[in-house]
XYZ file of C-alpha atoms in Angstrom:
372
model
C 0.000 0.000 0.000
C 2.821 2.380 0.888
C 4.310 1.950 -2.593
C 1.505 4.134 -4.003
C 2.640 7.096 -1.862
C 5.860 9.041 -1.489
C 8.868 7.494 0.245
C 11.453 9.548 2.133
C 14.603 8.702 3.986
C 15.708 10.055 7.387
C 14.201 12.256 10.087
C 14.954 15.673 8.537
C 12.033 17.937 7.569
C 9.627 15.620 9.385
C 6.911 18.270 9.884
C 7.084 19.495 6.271
C 6.436 16.004 4.955
C 3.499 15.247 7.244
C 1.866 18.685 6.800
C 2.108 18.541 2.986
C 0.900 14.935 3.024
C -2.166 16.014 5.045
C -2.936 18.921 2.682
C -2.386 16.974 -0.549
C -4.030 13.726 0.640
C -0.997 11.718 -0.515
C 0.198 8.958 1.766
C 3.817 9.082 2.819
C 6.352 6.578 4.148
C 9.429 7.762 6.032
C 12.096 5.134 6.624
C 15.539 4.992 8.306
C 14.539 7.456 11.034
C 17.806 7.760 12.997
C 18.463 4.076 12.187
C 22.219 4.383 12.858
C 21.782 6.363 16.084
C 22.513 4.959 19.553
C 18.894 5.755 20.367
C 17.092 4.931 17.065
C 13.593 5.882 15.972
C 11.171 8.732 16.551
C 11.779 11.163 19.415
C 9.075 11.951 21.970
C 8.405 15.402 20.481
C 7.860 13.874 17.019
C 5.424 11.323 18.446
C 3.615 14.203 20.182
C 3.418 16.021 16.816
C 1.859 12.933 15.196
C -0.728 12.797 18.013
C -1.606 16.456 17.373
C -2.098 15.735 13.649
C -4.326 12.811 14.598
C -6.460 15.143 16.760
C -7.090 17.731 14.007
C -7.794 15.131 11.298
C -10.512 12.520 10.971
C -9.655 9.020 9.750
C -5.853 9.291 9.579
C -3.931 6.023 9.600
C -0.537 5.965 11.262
C 1.690 2.893 11.385
C 5.050 2.871 13.165
C 7.296 -0.191 13.317
C 8.588 -1.625 16.598
C 11.888 0.282 16.660
C 10.239 3.545 15.508
C 12.528 3.830 12.465
C 9.732 3.501 9.839
C 6.567 5.599 9.746
C 3.653 5.164 7.350
C 1.085 7.980 7.312
C -2.186 7.968 5.403
C -3.865 11.340 5.958
C -7.536 11.691 6.797
C -9.889 14.663 6.429
C -8.783 17.948 8.013
C -11.580 18.465 10.491
C -10.542 21.077 13.089
C -12.913 21.825 15.957
C -11.812 22.278 19.551
C -8.456 20.639 20.317
C -6.368 20.439 23.495
C -2.809 19.163 23.366
C 0.032 18.828 25.870
C 3.156 19.496 23.828
C 6.361 17.647 24.623
C 8.826 19.690 26.725
C 11.775 18.904 24.411
C 10.508 21.450 21.859
C 8.524 24.639 22.339
C 4.889 25.240 21.364
C 6.206 27.121 18.298
C 7.304 23.784 16.789
C 3.694 22.552 16.840
C 2.107 25.917 16.110
C 4.054 26.457 12.862
C 2.395 23.333 11.433
C -1.058 24.312 12.767
C -0.772 27.732 11.070
C -0.280 25.948 7.747
C -3.215 23.579 8.287
C -5.769 25.790 10.097
C -7.218 27.763 7.110
C -8.066 24.540 5.221
C -10.064 22.743 7.914
C -13.711 21.798 7.642
C -14.733 23.605 10.846
C -13.038 26.533 12.577
C -10.135 25.543 14.808
C -9.673 26.355 18.477
C -6.422 24.830 19.709
C -5.214 25.018 23.307
C -1.549 24.057 23.468
C 0.343 23.576 26.737
C 4.095 23.344 27.246
C 7.155 25.547 26.660
C 6.203 28.905 25.082
C 9.715 30.377 24.766
C 13.000 28.594 24.111
C 16.165 29.390 22.091
C 15.556 26.692 19.427
C 12.073 27.178 17.907
C 10.167 30.343 16.955
C 8.472 31.656 20.087
C 4.734 32.273 20.298
C 5.348 36.061 20.387
C 7.249 35.911 17.090
C 4.529 33.885 15.327
C 1.851 36.220 16.664
C 3.569 39.339 15.332
C 4.805 38.022 11.951
C 2.976 34.841 10.813
C -0.571 36.134 11.425
C -0.026 39.339 9.344
C 1.370 37.187 6.477
C -1.792 35.050 6.552
C -4.002 38.157 6.612
C -2.379 39.344 3.359
C -3.821 36.201 1.718
C -7.310 36.965 3.023
C -7.193 34.515 5.938
C -8.581 35.822 9.200
C -11.547 37.915 10.180
C -13.311 37.668 13.526
C -11.845 35.161 15.916
C -8.444 34.899 14.209
C -6.030 35.279 17.102
C -3.173 33.804 19.060
C -3.238 34.436 22.796
C -0.564 33.711 25.427
C -2.502 32.717 28.563
C 0.522 31.524 30.562
C 4.214 31.777 29.803
C 6.450 28.747 30.261
C 10.199 28.875 29.723
C 12.357 25.834 28.903
C 13.005 23.296 30.364
C 10.049 23.148 32.819
C 7.314 24.590 30.574
C 3.941 25.207 32.181
C 2.833 27.705 29.518
C -0.498 27.804 27.708
C -1.457 29.251 24.329
C -4.864 29.501 22.621
C -4.966 29.705 18.813
C -8.278 30.263 17.025
C -8.702 30.365 13.249
C -11.940 30.504 11.233
C -12.355 28.516 8.012
C -11.035 30.328 4.940
C -13.510 30.117 2.034
C -11.331 31.778 -0.603
C -7.725 32.893 -0.627
C -6.779 35.841 -2.726
C -3.676 35.881 -4.945
C -1.018 38.346 -3.771
C 1.519 40.691 -5.342
C 3.960 41.394 -2.503
C 6.869 42.913 -4.391
C 7.712 46.211 -2.666
C 8.459 46.045 1.060
C 9.217 49.768 1.497
C 11.406 51.327 4.160
C 11.246 50.594 7.901
C 8.965 53.034 9.726
C 8.858 51.693 13.292
C 10.094 48.977 15.604
C 7.995 47.321 18.284
C 8.909 44.593 20.722
C 8.172 42.574 23.840
C 10.733 41.984 26.589
C 9.412 39.206 28.825
C 10.647 37.826 32.128
C 9.263 35.068 34.349
C 10.411 33.922 37.789
C 13.282 36.456 37.763
C 13.486 40.108 38.835
C 11.197 42.385 36.744
C 14.269 44.619 36.383
C 15.694 42.086 33.881
C 13.166 43.135 31.220
C 14.046 46.825 31.718
C 17.756 46.062 31.309
C 17.031 44.206 28.038
C 15.014 47.192 26.717
C 17.783 49.687 27.582
C 20.506 47.748 25.741
C 18.305 47.027 22.672
C 17.361 50.711 22.388
C 21.057 51.625 22.645
C 21.649 49.880 19.308
C 18.381 50.676 17.483
C 18.096 54.374 18.436
C 21.082 55.080 16.173
C 18.830 54.345 13.179
C 15.236 55.155 14.121
C 13.447 57.219 16.779
C 10.090 55.379 16.719
C 10.922 52.396 18.942
C 8.605 51.038 21.615
C 9.442 47.854 23.504
C 6.991 46.964 26.227
C 7.838 44.731 29.169
C 5.784 41.673 30.086
C 6.400 40.222 33.535
C 4.071 37.372 34.450
C 3.711 36.267 38.057
C 2.413 33.322 40.062
C 0.557 30.557 38.240
C 0.898 32.347 34.873
C 4.705 32.316 34.964
C 5.254 28.597 34.322
C 7.754 26.372 36.074
C 11.200 27.668 35.004
C 12.938 31.066 35.295
C 14.015 32.958 32.179
C 13.761 36.085 30.063
C 13.909 37.085 26.411
C 13.130 39.647 23.730
C 11.130 39.663 20.497
C 11.611 42.603 18.092
C 9.466 43.393 15.046
C 10.221 46.022 12.403
C 7.246 47.298 10.390
C 7.740 48.707 6.888
C 5.823 51.551 5.215
C 3.827 49.031 3.153
C 2.762 46.993 6.181
C 5.240 44.103 6.150
C 6.912 42.730 9.266
C 10.492 41.541 9.806
C 11.425 40.037 13.140
C 14.177 38.711 15.391
C 14.210 37.160 18.837
C 16.424 35.761 21.566
C 15.735 33.810 24.754
C 17.923 33.218 27.781
C 19.746 29.888 28.162
C 17.422 27.312 29.799
C 18.055 26.693 33.493
C 20.881 24.199 34.028
C 22.016 24.185 30.379
C 25.093 26.002 29.051
C 26.464 29.369 30.130
C 24.066 31.955 31.590
C 23.475 35.057 29.465
C 23.361 38.674 30.666
C 20.192 40.648 29.821
C 22.355 43.491 28.383
C 24.100 41.115 25.973
C 20.788 39.510 25.010
C 19.184 42.883 24.190
C 22.201 44.028 22.163
C 22.510 40.765 20.222
C 18.784 40.611 19.485
C 18.866 44.178 18.089
C 21.775 43.145 15.836
C 19.806 40.097 14.684
C 16.923 42.395 13.711
C 19.321 44.605 11.717
C 20.614 41.448 10.009
C 17.026 40.451 9.107
C 16.347 43.965 7.726
C 19.591 43.666 5.723
C 18.289 40.428 4.172
C 15.061 42.272 3.298
C 12.038 40.978 1.412
C 8.314 41.179 2.163
C 8.367 38.108 4.433
C 11.020 37.414 7.054
C 13.143 34.256 6.913
C 11.148 32.359 9.564
C 7.882 32.631 7.569
C 9.122 32.065 4.009
C 7.726 28.533 3.804
C 4.302 29.621 5.140
C 4.003 32.298 2.426
C 5.066 29.858 -0.309
C 2.523 27.257 0.838
C -0.315 29.820 0.796
C 0.750 30.876 -2.713
C 0.639 27.225 -3.827
C -2.809 26.511 -2.363
C -4.347 29.842 -3.412
C -6.690 30.398 -6.356
C -5.577 29.475 -9.858
C -4.035 32.865 -10.401
C -0.528 34.321 -10.428
C 0.986 35.234 -7.049
C 4.300 37.020 -6.537
C 6.305 37.438 -3.336
C 9.681 39.115 -2.898
C 11.847 37.266 -0.366
C 15.316 37.759 1.039
C 17.940 35.016 0.480
C 16.191 31.637 0.785
C 16.977 29.663 3.945
C 18.023 25.984 3.563
C 14.691 25.002 5.205
C 12.753 26.957 2.542
C 14.789 25.395 -0.297
C 13.872 21.910 0.959
C 10.241 23.050 1.335
C 10.157 24.028 -2.361
C 11.371 20.520 -3.268
C 8.626 18.995 -1.157
C 5.968 21.246 -2.768
C 7.152 19.922 -6.143
C 6.810 16.323 -4.863
C 3.350 16.708 -3.315
C 1.628 19.270 -5.584
C 3.712 19.191 -8.811
C 4.052 22.966 -8.534
C 7.254 24.723 -9.604
C 8.072 28.335 -8.782
C 9.642 30.808 -11.150
C 12.642 32.191 -9.258
C 14.184 35.516 -10.293
C 17.196 36.889 -8.460
C 17.136 40.677 -8.122
C 20.542 42.294 -7.630
C 20.658 45.471 -5.492
C 21.383 48.735 -7.354
C 24.907 50.150 -7.185
C 23.860 53.362 -5.409
C 21.596 51.618 -2.897
C 23.192 50.273 0.240
C 20.623 47.525 0.594
C 21.063 43.906 1.601
C 22.078 40.940 -0.515
C 20.270 39.503 -3.507
C 16.463 39.414 -3.234
C 14.487 36.553 -4.725
C 11.181 37.129 -6.553
C 9.038 33.980 -6.320
C 6.182 33.558 -8.836
C 3.700 30.709 -9.131
C 0.166 29.886 -10.242
C -1.887 28.485 -7.352
C -3.242 24.965 -7.581
C -6.454 25.825 -5.671
C -7.101 23.864 -2.487
C -10.735 23.179 -3.478
C -9.462 21.346 -6.596
C -7.321 19.068 -4.430
C -10.392 18.319 -2.329
C -12.349 17.295 -5.429
C -9.623 14.879 -6.488
C -9.539 13.422 -2.964
C -13.270 12.777 -3.029
């Protein structure tokens, strides 16, 4: 049975393969998952991700062999509804939420997902980052309306977790094609400095050092502090900063940093964290484009599944994750993008080469018809 689907090797890009399999309705087999490792097979956080997919779909079939090195996944119908999930502590909620953002607009009923676990860690995109950059990208495609929100109820830093996030997304009837080709100049910078189970002064120290770097370029900077106490502060101490730059044409570029999890590695000073995060934001602005590097794959997926019309998006240099995502889109949807590299002008001190991505959407409703 698995021979009719797609076969992949290894554990890399695990989420991409399962998300695209669910959207396209094509079954997928992943073999040799860490087969040569001392501890072979699926990790706990990957098994937790499969359980989440099982909750939002109806009729999915998942087969895993005894050692966990081979997975066969036959996707069911994307149903949605009200879902509660305890995410594994090894990865943050952002790991699970990135996949939900891709699936949510195409569900049969509106989605209300309550995710519990680690909200902020140094590895995955934090909930704050996804809230301030991924949701605006989706709104450009006509997804949203009333009840489209992402709310942090409780914060939970790594490694203890204890955070809670509620994500609601209505069903998207039609997605409009987009022409996002001119990002415009940066007009303002906003941010959130958060601290839990440490002195509230930590957040103020982060803000001071970040402003020290950014005020050299722009006066309109507002970073608000978020200090949660008691039951809402999770189980582990920590602090961090999320910065978002908004352009004149309403696009968002972001950067973030979190403190080292308790008991792991060298502790980080709030001053250094603020300064380094500001430099990361400047690096992201230097890369440019209408979508920041953490949301490139989301934008490309929405272009692919949009109406049968031409969409164009200007991106900065493609990340290795995005390049692999394009290969997977070709495998699952037989869609190829036209890629044009735009060199910066001699007199403009802008970032590196921009990439203009063009494609004709396949139309998600058409995929549904073929599935039926």
